[in-house]
Coordinates of C-alpha atoms in Angstrom, one line a residue:
Chain A
M1 CA 0.0 0.0 0.0
K2 CA 2.8 2.4 0.9
K3 CA 4.4 1.6 -2.5
L4 CA 1.1 2.3 -4.3
A5 CA 0.8 5.7 -2.5
F6 CA 4.3 6.6 -3.4
L7 CA 3.7 5.6 -7.0
A8 CA 0.5 7.7 -7.1
G9 CA 2.4 10.6 -5.6
L10 CA 5.1 10.3 -8.3
L11 CA 2.6 10.1 -11.1
G12 CA 0.7 13.1 -9.7
L13 CA 4.0 15.1 -9.5
L14 CA 4.8 14.2 -13.2
A15 CA 1.3 15.3 -14.1
C16 CA 1.8 18.6 -12.3
I17 CA 5.0 19.1 -14.2
F18 CA 3.8 18.3 -17.7
V19 CA 0.1 18.9 -17.9
P20 CA 0.3 22.7 -17.6
T21 CA 2.6 22.9 -20.6
L22 CA -0.4 21.8 -22.6
L23 CA -2.8 24.4 -21.1
K24 CA -3.7 27.9 -22.1
N25 CA -3.1 30.8 -19.7
H26 CA -6.4 30.4 -17.8
G27 CA -5.6 26.7 -17.2
I28 CA -2.1 27.5 -15.9
Y29 CA -3.5 30.2 -13.7
L30 CA -6.0 27.8 -12.2
F31 CA -3.3 25.2 -11.6
T32 CA -1.2 27.8 -9.8
Y33 CA -4.1 29.0 -7.8
W34 CA -4.8 25.4 -6.8
L35 CA -1.2 24.8 -5.7
I36 CA -1.2 27.9 -3.6
Y37 CA -4.3 26.7 -1.8
V38 CA -2.6 23.3 -1.5
I39 CA 0.3 24.9 0.4
A40 CA -2.1 26.9 2.6
T41 CA -4.3 23.9 3.4
M42 CA -1.3 21.6 4.1
G43 CA -0.6 23.9 7.0
L44 CA -4.2 23.9 8.1
N45 CA -4.3 20.1 7.8
L46 CA -1.5 20.0 10.3
T47 CA -3.4 22.2 12.7
I48 CA -6.9 20.6 12.4
G49 CA -6.2 17.2 10.8
Y50 CA -3.1 16.1 12.8
A51 CA -3.2 18.2 15.9
G52 CA -7.0 18.3 16.2
Q53 CA -7.3 22.1 16.8
K54 CA -10.4 23.7 15.4
S55 CA -9.1 26.7 13.5
L56 CA -11.3 29.0 11.5
G57 CA -8.9 31.9 11.0
H58 CA -6.5 30.5 8.4
A59 CA -7.3 33.1 5.7
A60 CA -6.0 35.8 8.1
F61 CA -2.5 34.3 8.0
F62 CA -2.9 33.9 4.2
G63 CA -3.7 37.7 4.1
I64 CA -0.9 38.6 6.5
G65 CA 1.6 36.8 4.3
A66 CA 0.2 38.4 1.1
Y67 CA 0.3 41.9 2.6
T68 CA 3.7 41.5 4.2
V69 CA 5.3 40.5 0.9
A70 CA 3.4 43.1 -1.1
I71 CA 4.2 46.0 1.3
L72 CA 7.8 45.0 1.5
M73 CA 8.0 44.8 -2.3
Q74 CA 6.3 48.2 -2.6
A75 CA 9.0 49.5 -0.3
G76 CA 11.6 48.2 -2.7
Y77 CA 12.7 45.1 -1.0
S78 CA 13.1 41.8 -2.8
F79 CA 10.4 39.0 -2.9
W80 CA 13.1 36.7 -1.5
L81 CA 13.5 38.8 1.6
G82 CA 9.7 39.3 1.9
M83 CA 8.9 35.6 1.9
P84 CA 10.9 34.5 5.0
I85 CA 9.7 37.6 6.8
A86 CA 6.1 36.7 6.0
A87 CA 6.6 33.1 7.1
L88 CA 8.3 34.2 10.3
G89 CA 5.7 36.9 11.0
C90 CA 2.9 34.4 10.6
F91 CA 4.7 31.9 12.7
V92 CA 4.9 34.4 15.6
V93 CA 1.3 35.5 15.2
G94 CA 0.3 31.9 15.1
L95 CA 2.2 31.3 18.4
V96 CA 0.3 34.2 19.9
L97 CA -3.0 33.0 18.6
G98 CA -2.2 29.6 20.0
F99 CA -2.4 31.0 23.6
P100 CA -6.2 31.3 23.7
A101 CA -6.2 27.8 22.2
L102 CA -4.6 26.6 25.5
R103 CA -7.5 27.9 27.4
V104 CA -10.4 27.2 25.1
Q105 CA -11.2 24.1 23.0
T106 CA -13.4 22.9 20.2
I107 CA -16.3 25.3 19.4
Y108 CA -14.8 28.1 21.5
L109 CA -11.5 27.9 19.7
A110 CA -13.2 27.8 16.4
F111 CA -14.9 31.1 17.2
A112 CA -11.9 32.7 18.8
T113 CA -9.9 32.1 15.5
L114 CA -12.9 33.2 13.5
G115 CA -12.9 36.4 15.5
F116 CA -9.2 36.9 15.0
N117 CA -9.8 36.6 11.3
T118 CA -12.5 39.4 11.5
A119 CA -10.1 41.6 13.3
V120 CA -7.3 41.1 10.8
W121 CA -9.7 41.7 8.0
L122 CA -10.9 45.0 9.6
V123 CA -7.4 46.2 9.9
M124 CA -6.7 45.4 6.2
R125 CA -9.8 47.3 5.2
N126 CA -9.6 50.3 7.5
E127 CA -5.9 51.1 7.8
E128 CA -5.5 52.7 4.4
W129 CA -2.0 54.2 5.1
L130 CA -0.6 50.6 5.3
T131 CA -2.8 48.4 3.2
G132 CA -4.5 50.7 0.8
G133 CA -7.9 49.9 2.4
T134 CA -10.5 48.6 -0.1
F135 CA -8.4 49.9 -3.0
G136 CA -5.8 47.4 -2.1
I137 CA -2.3 47.2 -3.4
N138 CA -1.7 46.8 -7.1
N139 CA 1.2 46.2 -9.5
I140 CA 2.7 43.5 -7.3
A141 CA 5.7 42.2 -9.3
R142 CA 6.6 38.6 -10.0
P143 CA 9.9 37.7 -8.6
E144 CA 13.2 36.7 -10.3
A145 CA 15.3 33.7 -9.4
F146 CA 18.9 33.3 -10.2
G147 CA 18.6 36.0 -12.8
I148 CA 15.7 34.4 -14.5
S149 CA 12.5 36.4 -14.7
L150 CA 9.5 34.5 -13.5
D151 CA 7.1 36.9 -15.2
G152 CA 5.6 34.3 -17.5
N153 CA 2.6 32.3 -16.2
L154 CA 4.3 29.0 -16.8
A155 CA 7.5 30.1 -15.2
Y156 CA 5.7 31.3 -12.1
Y157 CA 3.7 28.1 -12.0
Y158 CA 6.9 26.1 -11.7
L159 CA 8.1 28.4 -8.9
V160 CA 4.9 27.7 -6.9
L161 CA 5.2 24.0 -7.7
A162 CA 8.8 24.0 -6.3
F163 CA 7.5 25.7 -3.2
A164 CA 4.7 23.2 -2.9
V165 CA 7.1 20.2 -3.3
V166 CA 9.7 21.5 -0.8
L167 CA 7.0 22.4 1.8
G168 CA 5.3 19.1 1.2
L169 CA 8.5 17.2 1.9
L170 CA 9.2 19.3 5.0
L171 CA 5.8 18.5 6.3
W172 CA 6.2 14.8 5.5
G173 CA 9.5 14.8 7.4
L174 CA 7.9 16.6 10.3
L175 CA 4.9 14.2 10.5
H176 CA 7.2 11.2 10.4
S177 CA 9.4 12.5 13.2
P178 CA 8.6 12.1 16.9
W179 CA 6.9 15.5 16.7
G180 CA 4.4 14.2 14.2
K181 CA 3.5 11.4 16.6
A182 CA 3.1 13.9 19.4
F183 CA 0.7 15.9 17.2
T184 CA -1.5 12.9 16.5
A185 CA -1.4 11.9 20.2
L186 CA -2.6 15.4 21.1
R187 CA -5.5 15.1 18.6
D188 CA -6.6 11.6 19.7
N189 CA -6.6 12.2 23.4
P190 CA -5.0 15.3 24.9
I191 CA -5.2 14.1 28.5
R192 CA -3.7 10.8 27.7
A193 CA -1.0 12.5 25.7
E194 CA -0.2 14.8 28.6
S195 CA 0.0 11.8 31.0
L196 CA 2.5 10.2 28.6
G197 CA 4.7 13.2 28.9
V198 CA 3.8 15.1 25.7
D199 CA 4.0 18.8 26.4
I200 CA 0.5 19.6 25.1
R201 CA 1.0 23.4 25.5
G202 CA 4.1 23.4 23.4
Y203 CA 2.6 21.2 20.7
T204 CA -0.7 23.1 20.5
L205 CA 1.2 26.4 20.0
L206 CA 3.5 24.8 17.5
S207 CA 0.7 23.3 15.4
F208 CA -0.8 26.7 15.1
A209 CA 2.5 28.4 14.3
I210 CA 3.6 26.0 11.7
G211 CA 0.2 25.9 10.0
A212 CA 0.2 29.7 10.0
A213 CA 3.7 29.9 8.5
Y214 CA 2.5 27.7 5.6
A215 CA -0.5 30.0 5.1
G216 CA 1.9 33.0 5.1
I217 CA 4.1 31.5 2.4
A218 CA 1.0 30.7 0.4
G219 CA -0.2 34.2 0.8
G220 CA 3.1 35.7 -0.4
L221 CA 2.9 33.5 -3.5
F222 CA -0.7 34.5 -4.0
G223 CA 0.1 38.2 -4.1
S224 CA 2.6 37.8 -6.8
L225 CA 0.2 35.5 -8.8
V226 CA -2.8 37.8 -8.9
Q227 CA -0.6 41.0 -8.8
F228 CA -3.3 42.9 -6.9
I229 CA -4.6 42.3 -3.4
D230 CA -7.4 43.8 -1.5
P231 CA -9.1 42.5 1.7
A232 CA -11.7 40.4 -0.1
P233 CA -9.8 37.1 -0.5
F234 CA -8.9 37.1 3.2
T235 CA -12.4 37.2 4.8
V236 CA -13.9 34.8 7.3
E237 CA -15.6 33.1 4.4
A238 CA -12.2 32.3 2.9
S239 CA -11.2 30.7 6.2
I240 CA -14.3 28.7 6.2
M241 CA -13.6 27.6 2.7
M242 CA -10.1 26.4 3.7
Y243 CA -11.6 24.5 6.6
L244 CA -14.0 23.0 4.2
M245 CA -11.2 22.0 1.8
V246 CA -9.3 20.2 4.6
V247 CA -12.3 18.3 5.8
V248 CA -13.6 17.4 2.3
G249 CA -10.1 16.2 1.3
G250 CA -9.7 14.1 4.4
P251 CA -8.3 15.6 7.6
G252 CA -5.2 13.8 8.8
Y253 CA -4.5 12.3 5.4
F254 CA -1.2 13.7 4.0
L255 CA -2.5 14.1 0.4
G256 CA -5.9 15.3 1.6
P257 CA -5.2 19.0 0.8
L258 CA -4.4 18.1 -2.8
L259 CA -8.0 16.8 -3.3
G260 CA -9.6 19.3 -0.9
A261 CA -8.1 22.3 -2.6
A262 CA -9.1 20.9 -6.0
V263 CA -12.7 20.6 -4.7
G264 CA -12.6 24.2 -3.4
V265 CA -10.8 25.8 -6.4
I266 CA -11.4 23.7 -9.5
L267 CA -14.8 22.2 -8.8
P268 CA -16.6 25.6 -8.9
E269 CA -14.9 26.3 -12.2
W270 CA -16.2 23.0 -13.6
L271 CA -19.6 23.8 -12.3
R272 CA -19.8 27.0 -14.4
F273 CA -22.1 25.2 -16.8
A274 CA -24.7 25.6 -14.1
Q275 CA -24.4 29.4 -14.5
A276 CA -26.1 31.3 -11.8
W277 CA -26.7 28.1 -9.9
Y278 CA -23.1 27.0 -9.8
L279 CA -22.5 27.9 -6.2
F280 CA -25.7 26.3 -5.1
V281 CA -24.6 23.1 -6.8
F282 CA -21.2 23.4 -5.1
G283 CA -22.8 23.8 -1.7
A284 CA -25.2 20.9 -2.3
A285 CA -22.2 18.8 -3.5
V286 CA -20.4 19.6 -0.3
V287 CA -23.4 18.5 1.9
M288 CA -23.7 15.3 -0.1
L289 CA -19.9 14.6 0.2
M290 CA -20.1 15.0 3.9
I291 CA -23.1 12.7 4.2
Y292 CA -21.6 9.9 2.2
L293 CA -17.9 10.5 3.0
P294 CA -17.7 12.1 6.5
D295 CA -14.0 11.4 6.7
G296 CA -13.2 13.1 3.4
L297 CA -12.4 11.9 -0.1
L298 CA -9.2 10.2 0.9
S299 CA -11.1 7.9 3.2
I300 CA -12.4 6.0 0.1
P301 CA -9.4 3.6 -0.2
D302 CA -9.6 2.9 3.5
R303 CA -13.3 2.2 3.2
L304 CA -12.8 -0.1 0.2
R305 CA -10.1 -2.0 2.2
A306 CA -12.3 -2.3 5.2
K307 CA -15.2 -3.6 3.0
R308 CA -12.9 -6.1 1.3
Q309 CA -11.6 -7.3 4.6
S310 CA -15.1 -7.8 6.0
R311 CA -16.1 -9.6 2.9
E312 CA -13.1 -11.9 3.1
A313 CA -13.7 -12.4 6.8
S314 CA -17.4 -13.4 6.2
A315 CA -16.3 -15.6 3.3
A316 CA -13.8 -17.3 5.6
R317 CA -16.5 -17.7 8.2
A318 CA -18.9 -19.2 5.7
A319 CA -16.2 -21.6 4.5
A320 CA -15.4 -22.6 8.0
A321 CA -19.1 -23.2 8.8
Q322 CA -19.3 -25.2 5.5
S323 CA -16.3 -27.4 6.4
G324 CA -17.7 -27.8 9.9
V325 CA -20.9 -29.2 8.5
Q326 CA -19.1 -31.6 6.2
A327 CA -16.8 -32.9 9.0
Chain B
M1 CA -26.9 61.4 28.4
T2 CA -29.9 61.6 26.1
D3 CA -27.6 60.5 23.3
F4 CA -26.5 57.6 25.4
L5 CA -30.0 56.5 26.2
Q6 CA -31.0 56.9 22.6
L7 CA -28.2 54.6 21.4
F8 CA -28.9 52.3 24.3
F9 CA -32.5 51.8 23.4
S10 CA -32.0 51.2 19.7
G11 CA -29.2 48.8 20.6
L12 CA -31.6 46.9 22.8
A13 CA -33.9 46.2 19.8
T14 CA -31.0 45.0 17.6
G15 CA -29.7 43.0 20.6
S16 CA -33.0 41.2 21.1
I17 CA -32.8 40.0 17.5
Y18 CA -29.3 38.7 18.0
A19 CA -30.7 37.0 21.1
L20 CA -33.4 35.2 19.1
A21 CA -30.9 33.8 16.6
A22 CA -28.5 33.0 19.4
L23 CA -31.1 31.1 21.3
G24 CA -31.8 28.8 18.4
F25 CA -28.1 28.2 18.1
T26 CA -27.6 27.2 21.8
L27 CA -30.8 25.0 21.7
L28 CA -29.4 23.0 18.8
W29 CA -26.0 22.7 20.5
Q30 CA -27.5 21.5 23.8
A31 CA -29.9 19.0 22.3
S32 CA -27.8 17.5 19.6
G33 CA -24.2 18.9 19.7
T34 CA -24.8 20.5 16.3
I35 CA -23.1 23.7 15.5
N36 CA -25.2 25.2 12.7
F37 CA -23.1 27.4 10.5
A38 CA -26.3 28.0 8.4
Q39 CA -28.1 29.7 11.4
G40 CA -28.0 33.1 9.6
E41 CA -29.4 31.5 6.5
F42 CA -32.1 29.9 8.6
V43 CA -33.3 33.5 9.2
M44 CA -32.8 34.6 5.6
L45 CA -34.9 31.7 4.2
P46 CA -38.1 32.4 6.1
A47 CA -37.9 36.1 5.1
F48 CA -38.1 35.0 1.4
M49 CA -40.8 32.4 2.2
M50 CA -42.9 35.3 3.6
L51 CA -42.2 37.4 0.5
G52 CA -43.3 34.4 -1.6
F53 CA -46.5 34.0 0.4
M54 CA -47.3 37.7 0.3
A55 CA -46.7 37.7 -3.5
A56 CA -49.3 35.0 -3.6
G57 CA -51.8 37.4 -1.9
F58 CA -51.6 36.4 1.8
P59 CA -51.6 39.2 4.4
L60 CA -48.4 39.6 6.5
V61 CA -49.6 37.8 9.6
L62 CA -50.9 34.8 7.6
S63 CA -47.7 34.6 5.6
F64 CA -45.8 34.5 8.8
A65 CA -47.8 31.7 10.1
A66 CA -47.5 29.8 6.9
S67 CA -43.7 30.4 6.9
C68 CA -43.4 29.1 10.4
V69 CA -45.1 25.8 9.3
L70 CA -42.9 25.6 6.2
S71 CA -39.8 26.4 8.3
V72 CA -40.5 23.7 10.8
F73 CA -40.8 21.3 7.8
V74 CA -37.7 22.4 5.9
L75 CA -35.3 23.8 8.5
G76 CA -36.5 21.5 11.3
W77 CA -37.5 18.1 10.0
L78 CA -35.7 18.0 6.6
F79 CA -32.5 19.5 8.1
K80 CA -32.5 17.0 11.0
R81 CA -33.3 14.0 8.9
G82 CA -31.2 14.8 5.9
V83 CA -28.1 16.3 7.4
V84 CA -27.8 16.0 11.2
D85 CA -29.0 12.4 11.7
P86 CA -26.6 10.8 9.2
L87 CA -23.6 12.8 10.4
F88 CA -24.3 12.8 14.2
K89 CA -22.0 9.8 14.9
F90 CA -19.0 11.2 13.1
G91 CA -18.4 14.1 15.5
M92 CA -18.2 17.8 15.0
M93 CA -16.1 18.3 11.9
P94 CA -18.4 16.8 9.2
I95 CA -21.5 18.5 10.7
V96 CA -19.7 21.8 10.7
V97 CA -18.7 21.4 7.0
A98 CA -22.1 20.1 6.0
T99 CA -23.8 23.1 7.5
I100 CA -21.2 25.4 5.8
G101 CA -22.1 23.7 2.5
L102 CA -25.8 24.1 3.3
S103 CA -25.3 27.8 3.9
I104 CA -23.5 28.3 0.6
A105 CA -26.3 26.3 -1.2
M106 CA -29.1 28.2 0.5
R107 CA -27.6 31.6 -0.1
N108 CA -26.9 31.0 -3.7
A109 CA -30.2 29.2 -4.4
V110 CA -32.0 32.4 -3.3
R111 CA -29.7 34.6 -5.3
A112 CA -30.1 32.6 -8.5
G113 CA -33.7 31.6 -8.0
Y114 CA -35.2 34.8 -6.6
S115 CA -33.0 37.9 -6.9
A116 CA -29.6 39.3 -6.0
E117 CA -31.2 42.6 -5.2
P118 CA -32.4 43.6 -1.7
Q119 CA -36.1 43.3 -1.5
P120 CA -38.3 45.7 0.6
F121 CA -40.2 44.1 3.4
P122 CA -43.4 45.4 5.1
N123 CA -43.0 46.5 8.7
L124 CA -45.1 44.7 11.4
F125 CA -45.2 47.8 13.5
P126 CA -46.6 51.3 12.8
D127 CA -44.2 53.9 11.4
E128 CA -44.3 56.2 14.5
V129 CA -41.8 57.7 16.8
Y130 CA -42.3 58.6 20.5
N131 CA -40.5 61.3 22.4
L132 CA -39.7 60.5 26.0
A133 CA -37.7 63.2 27.8
G134 CA -35.7 64.1 24.7
V135 CA -35.1 60.5 23.7
T136 CA -36.9 59.5 20.5
I137 CA -37.8 55.8 20.3
S138 CA -39.5 54.3 17.2
A139 CA -42.4 52.0 17.5
T140 CA -40.4 49.5 15.5
D141 CA -37.7 49.4 18.1
I142 CA -40.2 49.0 21.0
G143 CA -42.2 46.4 19.1
T144 CA -39.1 44.4 18.1
F145 CA -37.8 44.4 21.6
V146 CA -41.1 43.4 23.2
F147 CA -41.9 40.7 20.6
A148 CA -38.4 39.2 20.8
M149 CA -38.4 39.3 24.6
I150 CA -41.8 37.6 24.7
L151 CA -40.5 34.8 22.4
V152 CA -37.3 34.3 24.4
L153 CA -39.0 34.3 27.7
A154 CA -41.8 32.0 26.4
T155 CA -39.2 29.5 25.2
Q156 CA -37.6 29.7 28.6
A157 CA -40.8 29.1 30.3
F158 CA -41.7 26.3 28.0
L159 CA -38.3 24.6 28.8
A160 CA -38.5 25.1 32.5
K161 CA -42.2 24.7 33.3
T162 CA -43.8 22.1 30.9
V163 CA -43.3 18.4 31.0
T164 CA -42.1 18.3 27.4
G165 CA -39.7 21.2 28.1
R166 CA -38.3 19.4 31.0
A167 CA -37.9 16.2 29.0
M168 CA -36.1 18.2 26.4
Q169 CA -33.7 19.6 29.0
A170 CA -33.1 16.1 30.3
V171 CA -32.2 15.0 26.8
A172 CA -29.8 17.9 26.5
Q173 CA -28.1 17.2 29.8
N174 CA -27.8 13.4 29.6
T175 CA -29.2 11.6 26.6
E176 CA -28.6 8.1 28.0
S177 CA -30.3 8.6 31.3
A178 CA -33.2 10.4 29.6
S179 CA -33.8 7.4 27.4
V180 CA -33.6 5.1 30.4
L181 CA -36.3 7.3 32.0
G182 CA -38.6 6.5 29.1
I183 CA -38.2 9.8 27.3
N184 CA -38.6 9.6 23.5
V185 CA -35.2 11.1 22.7
P186 CA -35.5 11.5 18.9
R187 CA -38.9 13.3 19.3
M188 CA -37.5 15.7 21.9
I189 CA -34.5 16.4 19.6
F190 CA -37.0 17.1 16.8
Y191 CA -38.9 19.5 19.0
T192 CA -35.7 21.4 19.5
F193 CA -35.1 21.7 15.8
A194 CA -38.7 22.8 15.3
I195 CA -38.4 25.5 17.9
N196 CA -35.2 26.7 16.3
A197 CA -37.0 27.0 13.0
V198 CA -39.8 29.0 14.5
L199 CA -37.4 31.3 16.3
A200 CA -35.6 31.8 13.0
A201 CA -38.8 32.7 11.3
A202 CA -39.6 35.2 14.1
A203 CA -36.2 36.8 13.8
A204 CA -36.8 37.1 10.1
I205 CA -40.0 39.0 10.4
L206 CA -38.3 41.4 12.9
V207 CA -35.0 42.0 11.2
T208 CA -36.0 42.2 7.6
P209 CA -38.0 45.5 7.5
T210 CA -34.9 47.4 8.6
Y211 CA -32.2 45.5 6.8
L212 CA -34.2 44.4 3.7
A213 CA -34.5 40.9 2.4
K214 CA -31.2 40.0 0.8
F215 CA -29.6 36.6 0.0
D216 CA -26.5 37.3 2.1
M217 CA -28.3 38.9 5.1
G218 CA -27.6 35.8 7.0
S219 CA -23.9 35.8 7.3
S220 CA -23.4 38.8 9.5
L221 CA -26.4 38.0 11.6
G222 CA -25.2 34.4 12.0
N223 CA -21.8 35.6 13.2
K224 CA -23.2 38.0 15.7
A225 CA -25.5 35.3 17.0
F226 CA -22.6 32.9 17.5
F227 CA -20.6 35.5 19.4
A228 CA -23.7 36.4 21.5
A229 CA -24.3 32.8 22.3
I230 CA -20.7 32.3 23.5
I231 CA -20.5 35.5 25.4
G232 CA -23.6 34.6 27.3
G233 CA -22.7 31.0 27.9
F234 CA -23.0 28.4 25.3
N235 CA -24.7 25.8 27.4
N236 CA -27.2 28.1 28.8
S237 CA -30.2 29.5 27.0
R238 CA -30.6 32.5 29.3
G239 CA -27.0 33.3 28.3
A240 CA -28.1 33.8 24.7
L241 CA -30.5 36.6 25.8
L242 CA -27.8 38.3 27.9
G243 CA -25.2 37.9 25.1
G244 CA -27.4 39.2 22.4
V245 CA -28.4 42.3 24.4
I246 CA -24.7 43.0 25.4
V247 CA -23.6 42.7 21.8
G248 CA -26.4 44.8 20.3
V249 CA -26.0 47.6 22.9
C250 CA -22.2 47.8 22.9
E251 CA -22.1 47.7 19.1
N252 CA -24.4 50.7 18.9
L253 CA -22.5 52.6 21.5
A254 CA -19.1 51.8 19.9
A255 CA -20.3 52.9 16.4
A256 CA -21.2 56.3 17.8
Y257 CA -18.4 56.9 20.4
I258 CA -15.4 55.1 18.9
S259 CA -15.5 54.4 15.2
P260 CA -18.2 53.1 12.8
A261 CA -15.4 51.4 10.8
Y262 CA -14.6 49.0 13.7
K263 CA -18.2 48.4 14.7
D264 CA -18.0 44.8 13.7
A265 CA -15.1 44.3 16.0
V266 CA -17.1 45.0 19.1
A267 CA -18.7 41.6 19.4
L268 CA -15.3 40.1 18.9
I269 CA -13.5 42.2 21.5
I270 CA -16.2 41.4 24.2
F271 CA -16.0 37.8 23.1
M272 CA -12.2 37.7 23.5
V273 CA -12.4 39.4 26.9
V274 CA -15.1 37.0 28.2
I275 CA -13.5 33.9 26.8
L276 CA -10.1 34.8 28.4
F277 CA -11.6 35.3 31.9
K278 CA -14.5 32.9 31.8
P279 CA -14.2 30.5 28.9
Q280 CA -17.6 28.9 29.5
G281 CA -19.3 32.3 29.0
L282 CA -20.9 34.7 31.5
L283 CA -23.7 32.3 32.5
G284 CA -22.3 29.1 31.3
K285 CA -21.5 26.1 33.4
K286 CA -18.1 24.4 33.3
V287 CA -18.0 21.1 31.5
E288 CA -15.6 18.5 32.8
R289 CA -13.1 17.1 30.4
K290 CA -13.4 13.4 29.7
V291 CA -10.4 11.0 29.4

């Protein structure tokens, strides 16, 4: 099974490298958009899928990252300086936001993070001297790397893909280290984890901070992709969409964000044939998905396996009963 | 001082509407552990039902009654059977996401099927203002406040005084022992959903004349109701009333005295302060952690 997953991952990566070369500009743009959301929801998956913290403020970090990079670039600094600052900034804010998480859990935490998102959004909208208010910041440049301009859509896509792969590998490494085990222990039973010596305070904070840093990086990439940012993509609704992507993809599955972000970003595009009704169809599809696959899309293989095993077990039982009768 | 009283009284009217929406929210949470992210849309939909009935020639009061019945069917029975029952055993995350999906679907169905434009809505109360010692109060504000209060207190009384209400509370507090005592648990949970639907319809008839019927009117109302419910105490329905009034009044005062741009942050700040000092809310009871 491990091998199969690895093979699927490799095929997926090859597809990500070659398919966009066949696409027109809009297709490449969509792919890039999707990958940026994959990066952001990878971080959120760590927070809610692995560490079990209900966070509904992820778009705030996405926005903080985007504005940090954009403002620094406007001030004449390089994209490559802005990126680590955005990531570090989000990491620190994530740590701070983690503190209420130590006091409150589940629903309270969900609303605390949702409130945090509202606050960040209000600052983005109202503090015009810094963020341009509702007019936003435009003419955000695409970066250069090693003297190569990444202005072209395809070139920029490969930059985002490189980010996604590197961040994905980092997350994979983290999850397979003792830290990753501590995160899942925290999710499954915080009190038991504590009694086993897991520092639940530290890990709760860390799960928020790392998730936030991923969102910050994704936000920085997003600013350069769309080249114009205003507060609209960083609302509470956007956070809710990201939460939805993680749960629909499969929380706690490593590849869940790939599918979840596809549902959130690409599915609505496909549904455009339904015209004015496309968001209705999207919402209804999400409800259906949850009813039939409450553990997300990536739980399908597990379900099939469980079904096969129970079928084999009942066949074995029947065979045993049969031989018992004959003997 | 008169300014202050003025702002205070109109804040009370808004707050009582938040309280209505928040009450439905806490009821659902207590009875079935459901966090309904479509709570705001549950207010929006009855508003459009009433518009539909009125377009068919019914007077306002009759439209309201018909919408209540329809709400109980759609937002009560259908919602419980179709979404909550199948997802109940999988915990909180799938229900949250399903209700998010539901809110997106409801909002956009109304936008695509009815209209994206705000629709005017007739006012239940006369268009008069009264002057009391320099404070002008509109009949709408008084009527809204009184009507909302009656509903909230009637729900309270129903829960506390009647046999059915007590049974519902028993289910909310301990489902297993309630069923051992011979209480029909699924029916009690359905009653909760039905009450939630009726409260939402009532909130709709009160809020729509001022804010107009619009497909996205639910999102800000839903948010305020959530914050109100948590401020007051999530597991206490009297808390919803307190929280709603606090949010409504403070918001109005802050918009006038601090900055209208940050009006929407008021609910949030109160919420943060309350949650840091009393995570279970002002009137909430502490819930023990389970190992």
